[in-house]
Coordinates of C-alpha atoms and ligand atoms in Angstrom, one line a residue:
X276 CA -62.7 -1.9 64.8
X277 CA -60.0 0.2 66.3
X278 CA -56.5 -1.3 64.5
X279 CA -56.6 -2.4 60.9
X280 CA -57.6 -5.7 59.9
X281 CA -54.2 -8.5 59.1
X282 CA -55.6 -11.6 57.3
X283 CA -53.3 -14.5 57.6
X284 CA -53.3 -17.6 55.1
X285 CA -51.5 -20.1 53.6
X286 CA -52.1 -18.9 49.9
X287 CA -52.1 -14.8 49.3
X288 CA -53.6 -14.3 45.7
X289 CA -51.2 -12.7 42.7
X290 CA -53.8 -11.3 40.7
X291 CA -55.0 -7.7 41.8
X292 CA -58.6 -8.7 41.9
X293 CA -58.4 -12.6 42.9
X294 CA -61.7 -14.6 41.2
X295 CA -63.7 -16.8 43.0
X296 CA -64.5 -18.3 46.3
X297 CA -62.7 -17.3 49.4
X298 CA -59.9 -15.4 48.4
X299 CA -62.4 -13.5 46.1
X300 CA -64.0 -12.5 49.4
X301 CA -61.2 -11.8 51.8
X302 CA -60.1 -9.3 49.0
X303 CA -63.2 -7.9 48.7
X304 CA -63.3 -7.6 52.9
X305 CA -60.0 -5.9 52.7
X306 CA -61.0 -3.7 50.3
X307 CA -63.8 -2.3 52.3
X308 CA -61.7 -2.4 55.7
X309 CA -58.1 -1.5 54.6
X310 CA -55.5 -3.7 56.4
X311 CA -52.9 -6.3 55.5
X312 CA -52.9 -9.9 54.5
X313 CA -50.6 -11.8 54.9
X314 CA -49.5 -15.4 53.1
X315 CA -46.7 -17.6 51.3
X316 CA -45.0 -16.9 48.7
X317 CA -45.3 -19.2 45.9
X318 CA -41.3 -19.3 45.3
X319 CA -38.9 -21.4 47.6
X320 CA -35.7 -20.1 48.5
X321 CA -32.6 -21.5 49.2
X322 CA -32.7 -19.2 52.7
X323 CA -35.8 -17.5 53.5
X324 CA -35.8 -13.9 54.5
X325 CA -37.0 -12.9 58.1
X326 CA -39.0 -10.1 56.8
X327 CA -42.1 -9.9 55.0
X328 CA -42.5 -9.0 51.4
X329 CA -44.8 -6.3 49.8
X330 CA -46.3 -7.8 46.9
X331 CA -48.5 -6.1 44.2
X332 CA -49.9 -3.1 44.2
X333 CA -53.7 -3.2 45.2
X334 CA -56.2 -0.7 46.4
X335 CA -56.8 -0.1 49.8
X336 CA -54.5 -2.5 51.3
X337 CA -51.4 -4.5 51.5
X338 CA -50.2 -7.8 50.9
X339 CA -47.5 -9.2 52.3
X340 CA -45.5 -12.5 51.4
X341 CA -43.5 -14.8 53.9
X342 CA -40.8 -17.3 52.3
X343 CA -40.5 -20.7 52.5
X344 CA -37.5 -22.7 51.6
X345 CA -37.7 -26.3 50.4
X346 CA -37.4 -27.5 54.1
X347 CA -39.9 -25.3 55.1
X348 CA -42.5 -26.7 52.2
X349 CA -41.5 -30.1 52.6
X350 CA -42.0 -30.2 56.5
X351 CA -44.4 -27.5 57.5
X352 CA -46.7 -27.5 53.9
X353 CA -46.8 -31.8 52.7
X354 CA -45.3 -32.9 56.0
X355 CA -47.3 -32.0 59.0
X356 CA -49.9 -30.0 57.3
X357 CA -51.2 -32.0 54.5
X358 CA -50.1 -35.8 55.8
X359 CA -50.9 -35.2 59.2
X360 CA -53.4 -32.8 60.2
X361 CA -55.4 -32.9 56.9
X362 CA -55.5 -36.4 57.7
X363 CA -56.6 -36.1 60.9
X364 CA -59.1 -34.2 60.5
X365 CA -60.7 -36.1 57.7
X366 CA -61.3 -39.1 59.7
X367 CA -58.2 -40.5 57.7
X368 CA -56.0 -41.8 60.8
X369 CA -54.2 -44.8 58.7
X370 CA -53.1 -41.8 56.0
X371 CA -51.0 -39.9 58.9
X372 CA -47.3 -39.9 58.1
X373 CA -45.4 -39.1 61.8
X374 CA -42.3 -37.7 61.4
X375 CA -40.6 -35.7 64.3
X376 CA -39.1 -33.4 61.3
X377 CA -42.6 -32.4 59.8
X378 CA -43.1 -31.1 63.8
X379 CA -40.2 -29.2 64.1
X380 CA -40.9 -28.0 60.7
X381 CA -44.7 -27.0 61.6
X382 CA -43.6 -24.8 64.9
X383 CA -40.7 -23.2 62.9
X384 CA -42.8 -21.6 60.2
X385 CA -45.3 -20.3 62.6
X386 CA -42.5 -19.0 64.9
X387 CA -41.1 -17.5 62.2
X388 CA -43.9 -16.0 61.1
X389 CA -45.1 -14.9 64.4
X390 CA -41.7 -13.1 64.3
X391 CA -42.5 -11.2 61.3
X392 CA -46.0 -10.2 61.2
X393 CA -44.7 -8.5 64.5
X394 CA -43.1 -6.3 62.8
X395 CA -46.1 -5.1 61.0
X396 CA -48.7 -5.6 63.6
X397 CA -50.0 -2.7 66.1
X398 CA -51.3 -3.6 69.6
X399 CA -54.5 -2.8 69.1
X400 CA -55.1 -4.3 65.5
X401 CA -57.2 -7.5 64.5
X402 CA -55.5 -10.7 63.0
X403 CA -57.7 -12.9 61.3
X404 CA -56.1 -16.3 61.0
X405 CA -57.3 -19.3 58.5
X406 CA -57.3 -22.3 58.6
X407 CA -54.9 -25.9 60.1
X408 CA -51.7 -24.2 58.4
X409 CA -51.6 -22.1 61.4
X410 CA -53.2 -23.6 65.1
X411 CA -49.8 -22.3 66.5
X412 CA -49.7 -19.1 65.7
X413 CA -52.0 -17.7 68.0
X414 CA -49.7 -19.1 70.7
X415 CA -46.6 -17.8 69.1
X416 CA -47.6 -14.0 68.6
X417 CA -49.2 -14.0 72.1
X418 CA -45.6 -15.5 73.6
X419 CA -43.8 -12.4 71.4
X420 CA -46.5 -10.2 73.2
X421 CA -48.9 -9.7 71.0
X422 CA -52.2 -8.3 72.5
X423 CA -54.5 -7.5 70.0
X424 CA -57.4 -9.1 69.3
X425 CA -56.5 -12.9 67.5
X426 CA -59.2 -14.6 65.2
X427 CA -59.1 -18.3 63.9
X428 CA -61.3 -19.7 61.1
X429 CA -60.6 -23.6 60.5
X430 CA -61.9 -24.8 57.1
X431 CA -61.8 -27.9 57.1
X432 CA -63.7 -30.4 59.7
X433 CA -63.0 -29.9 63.5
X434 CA -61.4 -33.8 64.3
X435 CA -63.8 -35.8 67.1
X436 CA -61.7 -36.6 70.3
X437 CA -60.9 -40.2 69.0
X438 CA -59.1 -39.4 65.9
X439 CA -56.9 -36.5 67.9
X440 CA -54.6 -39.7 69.4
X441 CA -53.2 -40.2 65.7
X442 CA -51.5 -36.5 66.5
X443 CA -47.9 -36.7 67.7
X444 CA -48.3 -35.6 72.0
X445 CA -46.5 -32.3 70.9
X446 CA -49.6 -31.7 68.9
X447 CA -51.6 -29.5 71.4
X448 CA -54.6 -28.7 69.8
X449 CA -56.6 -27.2 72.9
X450 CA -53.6 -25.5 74.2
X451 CA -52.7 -23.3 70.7
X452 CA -56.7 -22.9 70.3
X453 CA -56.8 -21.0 73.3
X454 CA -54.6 -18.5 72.6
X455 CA -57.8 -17.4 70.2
X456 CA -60.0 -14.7 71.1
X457 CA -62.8 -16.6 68.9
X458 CA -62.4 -19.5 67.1
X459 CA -64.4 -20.0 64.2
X460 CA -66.0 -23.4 62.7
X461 CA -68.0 -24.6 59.8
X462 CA -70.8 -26.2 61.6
X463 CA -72.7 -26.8 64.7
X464 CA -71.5 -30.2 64.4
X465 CA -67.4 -28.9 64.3
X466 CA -68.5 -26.5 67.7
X467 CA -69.9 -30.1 69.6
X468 CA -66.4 -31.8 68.6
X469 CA -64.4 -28.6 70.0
X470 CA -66.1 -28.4 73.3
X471 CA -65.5 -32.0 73.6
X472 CA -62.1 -31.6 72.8
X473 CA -62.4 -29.1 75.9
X474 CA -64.1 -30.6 78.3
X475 CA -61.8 -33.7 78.0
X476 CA -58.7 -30.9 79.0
X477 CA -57.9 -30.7 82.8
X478 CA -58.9 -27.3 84.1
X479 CA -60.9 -26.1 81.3
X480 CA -64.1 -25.2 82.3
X481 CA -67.7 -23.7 80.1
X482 CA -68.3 -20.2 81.2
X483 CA -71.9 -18.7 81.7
X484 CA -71.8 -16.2 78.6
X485 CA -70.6 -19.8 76.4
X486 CA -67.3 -19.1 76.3
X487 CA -64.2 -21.8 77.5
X488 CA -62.3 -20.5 80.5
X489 CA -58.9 -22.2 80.1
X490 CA -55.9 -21.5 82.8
X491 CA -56.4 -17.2 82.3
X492 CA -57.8 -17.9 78.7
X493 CA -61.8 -16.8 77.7
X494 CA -61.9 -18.5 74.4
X495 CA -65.5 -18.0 72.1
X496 CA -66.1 -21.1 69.7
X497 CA -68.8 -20.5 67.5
X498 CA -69.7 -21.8 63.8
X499 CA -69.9 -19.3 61.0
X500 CA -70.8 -21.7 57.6
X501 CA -68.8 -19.8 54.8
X502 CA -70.8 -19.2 51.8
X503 CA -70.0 -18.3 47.9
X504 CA -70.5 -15.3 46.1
X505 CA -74.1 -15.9 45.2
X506 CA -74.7 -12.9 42.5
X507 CA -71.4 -13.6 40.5
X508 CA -72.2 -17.4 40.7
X509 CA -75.9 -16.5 38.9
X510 CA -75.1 -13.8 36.9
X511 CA -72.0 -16.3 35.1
X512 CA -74.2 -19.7 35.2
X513 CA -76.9 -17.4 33.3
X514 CA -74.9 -16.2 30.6
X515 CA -74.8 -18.8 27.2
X516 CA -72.5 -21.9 27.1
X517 CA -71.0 -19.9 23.7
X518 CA -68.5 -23.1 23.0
X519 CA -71.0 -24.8 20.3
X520 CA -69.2 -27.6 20.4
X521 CA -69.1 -28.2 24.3
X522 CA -72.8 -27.8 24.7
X523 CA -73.4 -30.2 21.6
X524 CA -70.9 -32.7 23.4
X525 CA -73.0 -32.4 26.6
X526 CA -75.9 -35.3 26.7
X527 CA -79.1 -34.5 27.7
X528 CA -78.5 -36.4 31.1
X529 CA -75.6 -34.8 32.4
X530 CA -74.5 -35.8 36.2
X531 CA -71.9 -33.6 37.1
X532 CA -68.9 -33.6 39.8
X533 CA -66.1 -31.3 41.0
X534 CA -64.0 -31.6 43.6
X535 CA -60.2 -31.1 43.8
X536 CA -58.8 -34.6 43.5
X537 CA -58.4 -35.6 47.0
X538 CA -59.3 -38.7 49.0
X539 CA -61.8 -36.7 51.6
X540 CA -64.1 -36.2 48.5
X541 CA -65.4 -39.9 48.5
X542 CA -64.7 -40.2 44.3
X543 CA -63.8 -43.5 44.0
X544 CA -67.4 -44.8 45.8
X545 CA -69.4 -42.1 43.4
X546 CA -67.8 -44.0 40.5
X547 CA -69.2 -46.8 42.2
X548 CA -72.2 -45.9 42.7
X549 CA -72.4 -44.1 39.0
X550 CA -71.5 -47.7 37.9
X551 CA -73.8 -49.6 39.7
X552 CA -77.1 -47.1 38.3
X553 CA -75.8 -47.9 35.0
X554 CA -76.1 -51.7 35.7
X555 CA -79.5 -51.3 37.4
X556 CA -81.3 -49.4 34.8
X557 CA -83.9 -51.0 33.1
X558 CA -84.1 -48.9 30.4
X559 CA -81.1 -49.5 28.3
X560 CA -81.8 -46.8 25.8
X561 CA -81.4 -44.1 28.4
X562 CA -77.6 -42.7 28.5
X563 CA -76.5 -40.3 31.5
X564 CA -72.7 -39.2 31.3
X565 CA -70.7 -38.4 34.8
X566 CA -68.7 -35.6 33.9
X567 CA -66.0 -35.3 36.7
X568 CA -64.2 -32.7 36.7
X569 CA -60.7 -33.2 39.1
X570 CA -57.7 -31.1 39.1
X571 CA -55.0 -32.3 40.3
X572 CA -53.6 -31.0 44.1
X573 CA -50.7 -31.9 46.1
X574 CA -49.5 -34.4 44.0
X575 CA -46.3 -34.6 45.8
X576 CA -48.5 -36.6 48.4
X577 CA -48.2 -40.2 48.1
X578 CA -52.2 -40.7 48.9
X579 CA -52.8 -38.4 46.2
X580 CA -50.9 -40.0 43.6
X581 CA -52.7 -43.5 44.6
X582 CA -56.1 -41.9 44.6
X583 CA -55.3 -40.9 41.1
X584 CA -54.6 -44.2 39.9
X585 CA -57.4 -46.1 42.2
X586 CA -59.9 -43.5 40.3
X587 CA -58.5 -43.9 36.4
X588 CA -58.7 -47.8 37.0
X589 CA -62.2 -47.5 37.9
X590 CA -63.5 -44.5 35.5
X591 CA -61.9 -47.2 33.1
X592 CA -64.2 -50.2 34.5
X593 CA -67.0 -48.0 34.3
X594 CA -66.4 -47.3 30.9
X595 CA -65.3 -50.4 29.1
X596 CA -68.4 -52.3 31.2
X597 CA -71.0 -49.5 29.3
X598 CA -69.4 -47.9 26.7
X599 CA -70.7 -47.7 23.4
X600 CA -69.5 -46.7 20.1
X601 CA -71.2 -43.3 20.5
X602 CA -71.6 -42.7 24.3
X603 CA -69.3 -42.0 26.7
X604 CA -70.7 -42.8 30.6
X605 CA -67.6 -41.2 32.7
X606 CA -65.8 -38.1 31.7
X607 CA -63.3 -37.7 33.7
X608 CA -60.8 -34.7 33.8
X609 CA -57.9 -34.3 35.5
X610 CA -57.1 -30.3 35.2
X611 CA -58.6 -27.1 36.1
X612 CA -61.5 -25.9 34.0
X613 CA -62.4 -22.3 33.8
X614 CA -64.9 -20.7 36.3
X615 CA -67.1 -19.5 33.8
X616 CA -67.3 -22.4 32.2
X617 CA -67.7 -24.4 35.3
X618 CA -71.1 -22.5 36.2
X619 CA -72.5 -22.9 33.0
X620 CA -72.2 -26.8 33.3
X621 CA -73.8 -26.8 36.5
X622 CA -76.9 -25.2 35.4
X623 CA -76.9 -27.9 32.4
X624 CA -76.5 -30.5 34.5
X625 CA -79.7 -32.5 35.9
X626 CA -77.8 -33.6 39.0
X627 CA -75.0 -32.6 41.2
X628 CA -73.0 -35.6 42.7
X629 CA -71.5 -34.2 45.7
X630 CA -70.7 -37.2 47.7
X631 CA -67.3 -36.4 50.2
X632 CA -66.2 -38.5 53.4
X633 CA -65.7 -35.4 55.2
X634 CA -65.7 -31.8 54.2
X635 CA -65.5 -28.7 56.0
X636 CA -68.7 -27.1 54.2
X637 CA -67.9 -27.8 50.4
X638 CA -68.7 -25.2 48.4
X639 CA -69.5 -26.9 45.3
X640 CA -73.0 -27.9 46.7
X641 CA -73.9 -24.0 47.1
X642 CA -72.2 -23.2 43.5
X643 CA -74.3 -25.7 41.9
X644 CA -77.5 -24.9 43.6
X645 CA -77.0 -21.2 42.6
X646 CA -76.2 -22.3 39.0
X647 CA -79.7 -23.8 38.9
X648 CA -82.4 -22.4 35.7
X649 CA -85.3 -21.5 39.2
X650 CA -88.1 -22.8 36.4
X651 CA -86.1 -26.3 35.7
X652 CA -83.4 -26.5 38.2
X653 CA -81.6 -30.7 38.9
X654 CA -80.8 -31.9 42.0
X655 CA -78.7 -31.6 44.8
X656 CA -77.4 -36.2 45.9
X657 CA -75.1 -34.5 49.1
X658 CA -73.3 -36.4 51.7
X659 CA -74.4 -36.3 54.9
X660 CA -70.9 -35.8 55.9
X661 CA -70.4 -32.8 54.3
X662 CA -70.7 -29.7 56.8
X663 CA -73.4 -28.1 53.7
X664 CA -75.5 -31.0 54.5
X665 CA -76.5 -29.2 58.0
X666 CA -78.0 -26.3 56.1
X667 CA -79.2 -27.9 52.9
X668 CA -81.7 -30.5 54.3
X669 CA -83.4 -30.6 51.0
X670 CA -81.3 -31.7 49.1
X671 CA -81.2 -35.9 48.3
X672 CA -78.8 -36.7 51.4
X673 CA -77.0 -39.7 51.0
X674 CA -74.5 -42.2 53.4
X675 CA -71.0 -42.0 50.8
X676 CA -70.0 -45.6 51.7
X677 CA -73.3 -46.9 50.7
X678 CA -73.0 -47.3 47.2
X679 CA -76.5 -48.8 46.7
X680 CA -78.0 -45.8 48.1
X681 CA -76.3 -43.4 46.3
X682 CA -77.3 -45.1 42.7
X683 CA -80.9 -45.2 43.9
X684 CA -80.6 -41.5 45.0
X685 CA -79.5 -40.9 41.2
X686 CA -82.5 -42.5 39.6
X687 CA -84.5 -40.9 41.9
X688 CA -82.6 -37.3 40.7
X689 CA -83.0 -38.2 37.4
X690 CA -86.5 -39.0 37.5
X691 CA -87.8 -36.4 39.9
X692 CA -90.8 -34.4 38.5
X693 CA -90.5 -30.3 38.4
X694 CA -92.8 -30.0 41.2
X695 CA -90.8 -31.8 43.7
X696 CA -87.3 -30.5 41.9
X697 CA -88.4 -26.6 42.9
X698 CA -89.6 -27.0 46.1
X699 CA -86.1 -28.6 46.9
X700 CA -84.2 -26.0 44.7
X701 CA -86.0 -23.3 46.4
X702 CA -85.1 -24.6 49.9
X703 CA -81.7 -25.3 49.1
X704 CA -81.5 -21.6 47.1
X705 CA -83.0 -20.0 50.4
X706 CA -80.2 -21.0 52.8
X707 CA -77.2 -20.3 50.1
X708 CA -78.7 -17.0 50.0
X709 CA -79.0 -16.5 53.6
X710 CA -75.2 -17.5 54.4
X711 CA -73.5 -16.0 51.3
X712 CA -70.0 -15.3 51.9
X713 CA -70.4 -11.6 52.9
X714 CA -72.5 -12.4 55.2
X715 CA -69.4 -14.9 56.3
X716 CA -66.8 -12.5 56.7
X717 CA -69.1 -9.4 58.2
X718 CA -70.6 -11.8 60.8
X719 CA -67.2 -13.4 61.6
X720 CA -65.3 -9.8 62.5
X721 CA -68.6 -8.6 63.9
X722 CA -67.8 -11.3 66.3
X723 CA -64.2 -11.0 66.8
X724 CA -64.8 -7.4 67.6
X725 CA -66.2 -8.2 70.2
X726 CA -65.3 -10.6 71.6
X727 CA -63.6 -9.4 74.9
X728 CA -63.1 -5.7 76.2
X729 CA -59.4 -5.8 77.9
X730 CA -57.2 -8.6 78.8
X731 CA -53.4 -9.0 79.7
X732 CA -51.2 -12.2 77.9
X733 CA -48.6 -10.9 80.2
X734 CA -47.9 -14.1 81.9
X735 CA -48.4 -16.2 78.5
X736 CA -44.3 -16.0 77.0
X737 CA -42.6 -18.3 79.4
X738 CA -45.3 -21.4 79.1
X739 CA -46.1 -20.7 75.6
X740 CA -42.4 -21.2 74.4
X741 CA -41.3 -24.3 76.7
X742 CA -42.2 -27.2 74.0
X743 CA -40.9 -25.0 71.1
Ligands
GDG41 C1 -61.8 -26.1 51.7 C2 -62.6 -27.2 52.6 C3 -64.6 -25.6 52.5 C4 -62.8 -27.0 41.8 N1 -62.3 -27.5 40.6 C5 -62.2 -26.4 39.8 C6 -62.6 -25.3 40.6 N2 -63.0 -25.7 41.8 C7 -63.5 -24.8 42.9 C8 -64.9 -25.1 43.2 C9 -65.0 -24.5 44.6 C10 -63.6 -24.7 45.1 O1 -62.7 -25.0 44.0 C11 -63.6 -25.9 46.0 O2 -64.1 -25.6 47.3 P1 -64.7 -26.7 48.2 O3 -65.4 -26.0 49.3 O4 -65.6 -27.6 47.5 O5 -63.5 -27.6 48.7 P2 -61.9 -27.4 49.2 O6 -61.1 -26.9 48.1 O7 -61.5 -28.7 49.9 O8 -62.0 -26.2 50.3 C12 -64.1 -27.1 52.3 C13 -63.7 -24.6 51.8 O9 -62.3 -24.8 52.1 C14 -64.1 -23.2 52.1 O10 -64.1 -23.0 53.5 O11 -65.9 -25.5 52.0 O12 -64.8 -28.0 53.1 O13 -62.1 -28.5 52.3 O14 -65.2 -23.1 44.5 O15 -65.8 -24.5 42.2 N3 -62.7 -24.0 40.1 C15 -62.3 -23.9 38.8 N4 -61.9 -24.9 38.0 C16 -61.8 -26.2 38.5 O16 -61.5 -27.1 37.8 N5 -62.3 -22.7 38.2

């Protein structure tokens, strides 16, 4: 890598070594490369300042924060992020809120941002951008000449051709894409949907080495299946659940869930379906507790309010239909639990219901499979729709609208003999391993390195900026 490495994404982490997941690893990347990364600032303004602001002090490298002000948050963050292209790309067409504000909104916080990580940015450094906050922003830095190398890592599912007509026309999802150098998906799966997003484009045409050629544009789309930090994920589900009075609250069948409360996540059907086991069980004396754990995200979202009230209406049902005066079937909590704690309830619990709509990869899967005891480990029930489901073939896959299926797949988990429970855990361990998220981030720049020797955006400003 010749420049230094500018990591771009919504959220930039306040705590000088960030825990957990992704921005554990981008910190951890930086940390080895040096660079910059760059993301909002948590605090609206009134009137946003046009330069970037240094933040903290860490080791190794700097992080930079861009303002919003409540117009920019409203429009650009809930407006066309989060109730349209969240939406979108969850298969969730009848959710998207059109609004020719949230637009403008969405292009003037990537122009403006484009503005101002050109004042940081050399012409021969790398900018690693994440995720559907930012398809523009290629495009813009290009049009303010920009020539460095420009990476794009979407987390969330690449939409299918048919669901893109729910995008206002200004939405031009092919067009910002290929101002990439390499754009990065979840799954092999995500890759098909982009190419076909591609080959539906007039003059857009699939090169010999793989890549798109589009108008003077070489664009490599490739899939990269992000991972989770496997040691730390072992090392903290291995330690002892020292809250006595959690672990004696914790029945011996314990089903467990985590997801941020949001509609992709498919909780309202595993409800469902934990209902319907309850029903079907023959033995009446047996007593398995859901323990849900949901914290509560973008509540300013009107789908995410309903979703709240659709779920404590049926954890409700579930409950008054089985309850007894000493058991409890769903626990369901609405607020963030701590990490530690988190991995330590995984490995107690005999099953993992992971059961989204649509997902990116979901990393819950991997965390739970890592959290596993290797000489008694539960079991995996995973949507076929989530992108982990690719990788994880051994764990119990299951359809999340069929509700009967999912309740048989939990007596099946529940009943499942060790034999059977370690050949799947080992199969499922196997492949977390293999794609752990270093091995994310080291084969994604490996790839954005090289991903093209020399070539001139000179001609890019005057089309890229004529439907700004
Ligand atoms: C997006 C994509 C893709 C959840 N509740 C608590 C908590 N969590 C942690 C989990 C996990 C993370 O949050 C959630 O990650 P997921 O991957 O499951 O889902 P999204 O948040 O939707 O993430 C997704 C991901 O990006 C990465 O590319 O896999 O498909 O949608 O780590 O453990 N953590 C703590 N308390 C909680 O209550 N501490």
């Amino acid at each position: 890598m010749s420049g230094q490495l500018i990591v771009v994404s919504n959220r930039i982490p306040t705590a000088a070594t960030p825990s957990g997941g992704l921005v554990y690893a981008l910190h951890e990347t930086l940390r080895k490369t040096g660079g910059i990364w760059i993301g909002s600032d948590p605090d609206l303004r009134p009137h946003a300042s046009k330069s970037l602001k240094e933040i903290g002090d860490q080791s190794n490298y700097r992080r930079l924060a861009f303002e919003l002000t409540q117009e920019d948050y409203d429009t650009f963050y809930l407006g066309f992020a989060n109730s349209v292209l969240w939406p979108v790309c969850h298969r969730r067409g009848d959710l998207v809120q059109i609004s020719r504000r949230y637009e403008k909104g969405y292009r003037r916080v990537n122009r403006h941002l484009a503005e101002q990580i050109m004042k940081v940015a050399e012409p021969d450094d790398l900018i690693w951008v994440h995720d559907y906050h930012f398809f523009p922003l290629a495009l813009e830095l290009r049009a303010l000449g920009f020539t460095g190398k420009l990476g794009f890592f979407l987390h969330i599912p690449f939409p299918a051709l048919g669901d893109l007509g729910a995008l206002p026309p200004t939405a031009d999802l092919a067009r910002w894409l290929a101002a990439f150098d390499l754009v990065g998906l979840q799954t092999r799966s995500d890759v098909a949907r982009c190419l076909e997003l591609f080959r539906s484009e007039f003059g857009a045409e699939l090169m010999n080495d793989g890549k798109i050629k589009y108008g003077e544009q070489r664009i490599a789309v490739r899939s990269f299946p992000i991972g989770i930090d496997v040691e730390a994920f072992v090392d903290a589900a291995s330690q002892e659940l020292d809250d006595t009075g959690i672990a004696r609250a914790l029945p011996r069948e314990l089903v467990i869930g985590v997801d941020r409360l949001d509609y992709s996540k498919g909780l309202p059907n595993r409800f469902r379906a934990f209902g319907r086991f309850l029903e079907m069980r023959t033995d009446k004396s047996r007593r398995p507790s859901l323990l849900q754990i949901a914290p509560p995200t973008r509540e300013e979202v009107s789908a995410y309010r309903d979703i709240r009230h659709e779920l404590e209406e049926l954890s409700g049902r579930v409950n008054g239909e089985n309850a007894d005066l000493d058991w409890t079937p769903v626990r369901y909590i609405h607020r963030n639990i701590d990490r530690n704690v988190l991995a330590k309830l995984f490995r107690k619990a005999r099953v993992g219901l992971v059961t989204p709509f649509a997902d990116g990869m979901n990393l819950v899967a991997k965390e739970y499979i890592a959290a596993q005891d290797p000489d008694d480990p539960g079991v995996l029930v995973l949507s076929r729709m989530a992108g982990a489901a690719e990788e994880m073939t051994q764990a119990l896959q299951v359809n999340p609208y069929d509700i009967e299926e999912m309740s048989e797949a939990l007596a099946r988990a529940l009943d499942m003999p060790l034999d059977e429970r370690k050949r799947r855990y080992a199969s499922c361990m196997e492949r977390v391993k293999a794609t752990d998220v270093a091995h994310w981030s080291e084969t994604y720049l490996k790839a954005l390195s090289a991903s093209r020797d020399k070539m001139s955006w000179s001609n890019f400003n005057a089309e890229a900026r004529s439907d700004a």
